[in-house]
mmCIF file of C-alpha atoms in Angstrom:
data_model
loop_
_atom_site.group_PDB
_atom_site.id
_atom_site.type_symbol
_atom_site.label_atom_id
_atom_site.label_comp_id
_atom_site.label_asym_id
_atom_site.label_seq_id
_atom_site.Cartn_x
_atom_site.Cartn_y
_atom_site.Cartn_z
ATOM 1 C CA ILE A 1 -44.329 -165.004 27.469
ATOM 2 C CA LEU A 2 -42.605 -167.967 26.505
ATOM 3 C CA ASN A 3 -42.872 -170.851 28.935
ATOM 4 C CA VAL A 4 -40.029 -173.762 29.078
ATOM 5 C CA GLU A 5 -40.929 -176.737 31.146
ATOM 6 C CA GLN A 6 -38.693 -179.063 32.679
ATOM 7 C CA SER A 7 -39.789 -182.507 34.538
ATOM 8 C CA PRO A 8 -39.539 -183.996 37.030
ATOM 9 C CA GLN A 9 -38.521 -181.132 39.554
ATOM 10 C CA SER A 10 -36.251 -183.117 40.837
ATOM 11 C CA LEU A 11 -35.275 -186.910 40.910
ATOM 12 C CA HIS A 12 -33.329 -189.361 43.187
ATOM 13 C CA VAL A 13 -31.703 -192.469 41.933
ATOM 14 C CA GLN A 14 -29.303 -195.091 42.472
ATOM 15 C CA GLU A 15 -25.511 -195.289 41.570
ATOM 16 C CA GLY A 16 -25.435 -196.987 38.096
ATOM 17 C CA ASP A 17 -29.343 -196.079 37.208
ATOM 18 C CA SER A 18 -30.077 -194.475 33.994
ATOM 19 C CA THR A 19 -32.104 -191.555 33.947
ATOM 20 C CA ASN A 20 -33.706 -189.116 31.646
ATOM 21 C CA PHE A 21 -35.389 -185.583 31.972
ATOM 22 C CA THR A 22 -37.532 -183.742 29.277
ATOM 23 C CA CYS A 23 -37.619 -180.039 28.041
ATOM 24 C CA SER A 24 -40.853 -178.774 26.817
ATOM 25 C CA PHE A 25 -40.591 -175.684 24.847
ATOM 26 C CA PRO A 26 -42.476 -173.372 22.232
ATOM 27 C CA SER A 27 -42.459 -175.165 18.683
ATOM 28 C CA SER A 28 -42.271 -171.831 16.670
ATOM 29 C CA ASN A 29 -39.509 -169.296 16.161
ATOM 30 C CA PHE A 30 -36.838 -172.141 17.262
ATOM 31 C CA TYR A 31 -33.282 -171.081 17.262
ATOM 32 C CA ALA A 32 -31.705 -172.773 19.486
ATOM 33 C CA LEU A 33 -31.865 -175.291 22.437
ATOM 34 C CA HIS A 34 -29.208 -175.643 25.293
ATOM 35 C CA TRP A 35 -28.442 -177.974 28.208
ATOM 36 C CA TYR A 36 -26.462 -176.987 30.861
ATOM 37 C CA ARG A 37 -25.408 -178.798 34.530
ATOM 38 C CA TRP A 38 -24.972 -176.449 37.524
ATOM 39 C CA GLU A 39 -23.415 -178.104 40.652
ATOM 40 C CA THR A 40 -23.539 -176.661 43.856
ATOM 41 C CA ALA A 41 -21.199 -173.537 44.367
ATOM 42 C CA LYS A 42 -20.400 -174.116 41.180
ATOM 43 C CA SER A 43 -21.126 -172.067 37.706
ATOM 44 C CA PRO A 44 -23.526 -173.463 35.380
ATOM 45 C CA GLU A 45 -21.660 -175.445 32.439
ATOM 46 C CA ALA A 46 -22.875 -175.908 29.139
ATOM 47 C CA LEU A 47 -23.369 -179.605 28.196
ATOM 48 C CA PHE A 48 -25.059 -179.178 24.729
ATOM 49 C CA VAL A 49 -26.380 -176.575 22.338
ATOM 50 C CA MET A 50 -28.357 -177.928 19.549
ATOM 51 C CA THR A 51 -30.211 -176.551 16.509
ATOM 52 C CA LEU A 52 -31.473 -178.729 14.135
ATOM 53 C CA ASN A 53 -34.635 -181.104 14.489
ATOM 54 C CA GLY A 54 -33.277 -184.682 15.301
ATOM 55 C CA ASP A 55 -30.173 -183.723 16.135
ATOM 56 C CA GLU A 56 -28.340 -185.851 18.885
ATOM 57 C CA LYS A 57 -25.292 -185.169 21.132
ATOM 58 C CA LYS A 58 -23.052 -187.369 23.069
ATOM 59 C CA LYS A 59 -20.793 -186.335 26.049
ATOM 60 C CA GLY A 60 -19.588 -189.319 27.782
ATOM 61 C CA ARG A 61 -22.474 -191.146 29.585
ATOM 62 C CA ILE A 62 -24.710 -188.163 28.485
ATOM 63 C CA SER A 63 -26.737 -187.571 25.845
ATOM 64 C CA ALA A 64 -29.690 -185.388 24.562
ATOM 65 C CA THR A 65 -32.145 -185.416 21.480
ATOM 66 C CA LEU A 66 -34.489 -182.550 19.997
ATOM 67 C CA ASN A 67 -37.702 -182.703 18.457
ATOM 68 C CA THR A 68 -38.427 -178.675 17.146
ATOM 69 C CA LYS A 69 -41.806 -179.760 15.546
ATOM 70 C CA GLU A 70 -43.492 -181.021 18.458
ATOM 71 C CA GLY A 71 -41.084 -179.258 21.059
ATOM 72 C CA TYR A 72 -39.198 -181.057 23.256
ATOM 73 C CA SER A 73 -36.074 -182.439 24.240
ATOM 74 C CA TYR A 74 -34.625 -185.406 26.600
ATOM 75 C CA LEU A 75 -31.549 -185.715 28.501
ATOM 76 C CA TYR A 76 -30.274 -189.172 29.148
ATOM 77 C CA ILE A 77 -27.238 -190.056 31.821
ATOM 78 C CA LYS A 78 -26.367 -193.868 31.401
ATOM 79 C CA GLY A 79 -25.223 -195.284 34.714
ATOM 80 C CA SER A 80 -25.602 -192.444 37.033
ATOM 81 C CA GLN A 81 -22.833 -191.750 39.120
ATOM 82 C CA PRO A 82 -22.581 -189.748 42.349
ATOM 83 C CA GLU A 83 -20.498 -186.717 40.538
ATOM 84 C CA ASP A 84 -23.544 -186.389 38.107
ATOM 85 C CA SER A 85 -25.463 -185.114 40.948
ATOM 86 C CA ALA A 86 -26.345 -181.661 40.225
ATOM 87 C CA THR A 87 -29.283 -179.344 38.777
ATOM 88 C CA TYR A 88 -29.704 -179.597 34.889
ATOM 89 C CA LEU A 89 -30.943 -176.748 33.059
ATOM 90 C CA CYS A 90 -32.467 -176.481 29.924
ATOM 91 C CA ALA A 91 -32.997 -173.070 27.838
ATOM 92 C CA PHE A 92 -34.789 -171.817 24.709
ATOM 93 C CA GLY A 93 -32.634 -169.497 22.621
ATOM 94 C CA THR A 94 -34.516 -166.660 21.044
ATOM 95 C CA GLY A 95 -33.080 -163.982 18.512
ATOM 96 C CA PHE A 96 -30.001 -162.129 19.561
ATOM 97 C CA GLN A 97 -29.075 -165.016 21.644
ATOM 98 C CA LYS A 98 -31.148 -164.546 24.447
ATOM 99 C CA LEU A 99 -32.135 -167.668 26.394
ATOM 100 C CA VAL A 100 -35.389 -168.768 28.231
ATOM 101 C CA PHE A 101 -34.361 -171.075 31.095
ATOM 102 C CA GLY A 102 -36.572 -173.602 32.662
ATOM 103 C CA THR A 103 -36.329 -173.861 36.187
ATOM 104 C CA GLY A 104 -34.299 -177.225 36.077
ATOM 105 C CA THR A 105 -34.435 -180.858 37.296
ATOM 106 C CA ARG A 106 -32.437 -181.434 40.422
ATOM 107 C CA LEU A 107 -30.601 -184.923 40.621
ATOM 108 C CA LEU A 108 -29.306 -187.014 43.261
ATOM 109 C CA VAL A 109 -27.282 -189.896 43.086
ATOM 110 C CA SER A 110 -26.594 -192.032 45.952
ATOM 111 C CA PRO A 111 -23.876 -194.392 46.023
ATOM 112 C CA ASP B 1 -10.242 -172.310 29.182
ATOM 113 C CA VAL B 2 -13.239 -169.336 29.461
ATOM 114 C CA LYS B 3 -13.106 -167.502 32.661
ATOM 115 C CA VAL B 4 -16.060 -164.988 33.677
ATOM 116 C CA THR B 5 -15.331 -163.452 36.643
ATOM 117 C CA GLN B 6 -17.708 -161.968 39.097
ATOM 118 C CA SER B 7 -16.212 -159.461 41.783
ATOM 119 C CA SER B 8 -17.743 -161.042 44.887
ATOM 120 C CA ARG B 9 -19.377 -164.415 45.790
ATOM 121 C CA TYR B 10 -21.389 -162.771 48.877
ATOM 122 C CA LEU B 11 -22.657 -159.265 49.366
ATOM 123 C CA VAL B 12 -24.599 -157.521 51.946
ATOM 124 C CA LYS B 13 -26.234 -154.293 51.648
ATOM 125 C CA ARG B 14 -28.639 -152.003 52.593
ATOM 126 C CA THR B 15 -32.022 -150.506 51.349
ATOM 127 C CA GLY B 16 -31.653 -147.493 49.254
ATOM 128 C CA GLU B 17 -27.909 -148.047 48.383
ATOM 129 C CA LYS B 18 -26.480 -148.404 45.061
ATOM 130 C CA VAL B 19 -25.013 -151.444 44.316
ATOM 131 C CA PHE B 20 -22.616 -152.506 41.627
ATOM 132 C CA LEU B 21 -21.768 -155.911 40.627
ATOM 133 C CA GLU B 22 -19.000 -156.383 38.194
ATOM 134 C CA CYS B 23 -17.909 -159.010 35.937
ATOM 135 C CA VAL B 24 -15.267 -159.661 33.421
ATOM 136 C CA GLN B 25 -14.789 -162.337 30.950
ATOM 137 C CA ASP B 26 -11.082 -162.876 29.292
ATOM 138 C CA MET B 27 -12.266 -164.533 26.247
ATOM 139 C CA ASP B 28 -13.052 -161.634 23.809
ATOM 140 C CA HIS B 29 -16.706 -162.559 23.599
ATOM 141 C CA GLU B 30 -19.129 -159.935 22.199
ATOM 142 C CA ASN B 31 -22.474 -160.773 24.178
ATOM 143 C CA MET B 32 -22.544 -160.504 27.987
ATOM 144 C CA PHE B 33 -25.683 -161.340 29.979
ATOM 145 C CA TRP B 34 -27.086 -160.342 33.573
ATOM 146 C CA TYR B 35 -29.251 -162.950 35.010
ATOM 147 C CA ARG B 36 -30.941 -163.747 38.731
ATOM 148 C CA GLN B 37 -32.038 -166.868 39.885
ATOM 149 C CA ASP B 38 -34.769 -167.086 42.547
ATOM 150 C CA PRO B 39 -35.983 -170.116 44.369
ATOM 151 C CA GLY B 40 -38.687 -171.920 42.351
ATOM 152 C CA LEU B 41 -38.224 -169.811 39.065
ATOM 153 C CA GLY B 42 -35.471 -170.236 36.179
ATOM 154 C CA LEU B 43 -32.671 -167.912 35.474
ATOM 155 C CA ARG B 44 -34.303 -164.910 34.162
ATOM 156 C CA LEU B 45 -32.387 -162.217 31.700
ATOM 157 C CA ILE B 46 -31.959 -158.700 33.375
ATOM 158 C CA TYR B 47 -29.881 -157.194 30.648
ATOM 159 C CA PHE B 48 -27.405 -158.252 27.900
ATOM 160 C CA SER B 49 -25.294 -156.376 25.541
ATOM 161 C CA TYR B 50 -23.726 -157.578 22.367
ATOM 162 C CA ASP B 51 -21.145 -154.872 22.065
ATOM 163 C CA VAL B 52 -19.383 -151.900 23.588
ATOM 164 C CA LYS B 53 -21.584 -149.781 24.867
ATOM 165 C CA MET B 54 -24.687 -151.707 23.672
ATOM 166 C CA LYS B 55 -27.296 -152.680 25.984
ATOM 167 C CA GLU B 56 -30.814 -154.295 25.519
ATOM 168 C CA LYS B 57 -33.208 -154.843 28.012
ATOM 169 C CA GLY B 58 -33.959 -158.461 29.201
ATOM 170 C CA ASP B 59 -37.244 -159.851 30.780
ATOM 171 C CA ILE B 60 -36.979 -157.805 34.336
ATOM 172 C CA PRO B 61 -35.156 -154.936 33.888
ATOM 173 C CA GLU B 62 -36.918 -152.696 36.085
ATOM 174 C CA GLY B 63 -34.557 -151.486 39.138
ATOM 175 C CA TYR B 64 -31.328 -152.312 37.234
ATOM 176 C CA SER B 65 -29.223 -150.507 34.878
ATOM 177 C CA VAL B 66 -25.826 -152.020 33.102
ATOM 178 C CA SER B 67 -22.761 -150.325 31.702
ATOM 179 C CA ARG B 68 -20.402 -151.535 29.137
ATOM 180 C CA GLU B 69 -17.379 -149.304 28.937
ATOM 181 C CA LYS B 70 -15.222 -151.792 27.654
ATOM 182 C CA LYS B 71 -15.746 -155.245 25.653
ATOM 183 C CA GLU B 72 -14.804 -157.349 28.684
ATOM 184 C CA ARG B 73 -16.272 -155.815 31.536
ATOM 185 C CA PHE B 74 -20.351 -155.424 31.778
ATOM 186 C CA SER B 75 -21.441 -153.967 35.377
ATOM 187 C CA LEU B 76 -24.923 -154.621 36.642
ATOM 188 C CA ILE B 77 -26.013 -151.357 38.982
ATOM 189 C CA LEU B 78 -28.911 -151.464 41.389
ATOM 190 C CA GLU B 79 -29.774 -147.703 41.236
ATOM 191 C CA SER B 80 -31.422 -147.647 44.935
ATOM 192 C CA ALA B 81 -31.420 -151.380 46.223
ATOM 193 C CA SER B 82 -34.673 -153.134 47.706
ATOM 194 C CA THR B 83 -35.155 -156.072 49.780
ATOM 195 C CA ASN B 84 -36.615 -157.838 46.603
ATOM 196 C CA GLN B 85 -33.542 -157.572 44.951
ATOM 197 C CA THR B 86 -32.149 -160.058 47.417
ATOM 198 C CA SER B 87 -31.046 -162.971 44.768
ATOM 199 C CA MET B 88 -28.444 -165.037 43.163
ATOM 200 C CA TYR B 89 -27.192 -162.539 40.474
ATOM 201 C CA LEU B 90 -25.098 -164.487 37.222
ATOM 202 C CA CYS B 91 -23.346 -162.956 34.781
ATOM 203 C CA ALA B 92 -22.554 -165.044 31.294
ATOM 204 C CA SER B 93 -21.132 -164.216 28.214
ATOM 205 C CA SER B 94 -20.928 -165.801 24.818
ATOM 206 C CA PHE B 95 -19.653 -165.176 21.070
ATOM 207 C CA LEU B 96 -21.869 -163.404 18.777
ATOM 208 C CA ARG B 97 -21.923 -165.372 15.576
ATOM 209 C CA GLY B 98 -24.409 -168.584 15.151
ATOM 210 C CA TYR B 99 -26.961 -169.815 17.530
ATOM 211 C CA ASN B 100 -25.028 -172.396 18.267
ATOM 212 C CA GLN B 101 -22.507 -170.823 20.801
ATOM 213 C CA PRO B 102 -22.976 -171.892 24.633
ATOM 214 C CA GLN B 103 -23.279 -169.233 27.223
ATOM 215 C CA HIS B 104 -20.042 -169.259 29.959
ATOM 216 C CA PHE B 105 -21.095 -168.261 33.491
ATOM 217 C CA GLY B 106 -19.761 -166.706 36.591
ATOM 218 C CA ASP B 107 -19.714 -168.466 39.825
ATOM 219 C CA GLY B 108 -22.405 -165.825 41.075
ATOM 220 C CA THR B 109 -23.136 -163.177 43.561
ATOM 221 C CA ARG B 110 -25.210 -164.129 46.383
ATOM 222 C CA LEU B 111 -26.596 -160.062 47.044
ATOM 223 C CA SER B 112 -28.396 -159.644 50.268
ATOM 224 C CA ILE B 113 -30.468 -156.342 50.922
ATOM 225 C CA LEU B 114 -31.346 -155.021 54.498
#
């Protein structure tokens, strides 16, 4: 059974703080690593899909890195804003584009 | 924008009922997926389909079946609903080509089985 672990489970930061989360996944049979943002009462929204070791992706104040050899990915948020409050999910891509999701990191940003 | 529409946001059914959850996408995606989300657990894949009339079991298919008669529509069926199927159900879709395709999700259906 594939295991995808995310840490921390939850995080409470002040507006303007920078923060980062970790996703750990199997280092073998790697196809892709996905990051999604899931705001309350909305649908999960894709942030990044990374497929190559050493990949770095950026979208505004959010960026992600990928290390497939050691099986981890980091998601960084620079200068957190209250609208960044959400659950951040990572998912390990297997064959046929099946995804195995972690349990998520719940981020709360206070003004 | 990709639109994945699930037929209901909230649904209450009784034990033993046959329950249908419908999902429609408007982006001509080949892949469609059904997940359930429970507290403390990640999204878990129930079934997926990569083409019309094709279906593959996910990680937790027991007690469920699916139907894909048209490319844009993927239905999840609870043959005889039980209380342990009370959950949030999410539908998603994606293109088939390559491994760099994100999945696009619906808003979810919160299903309660009484």
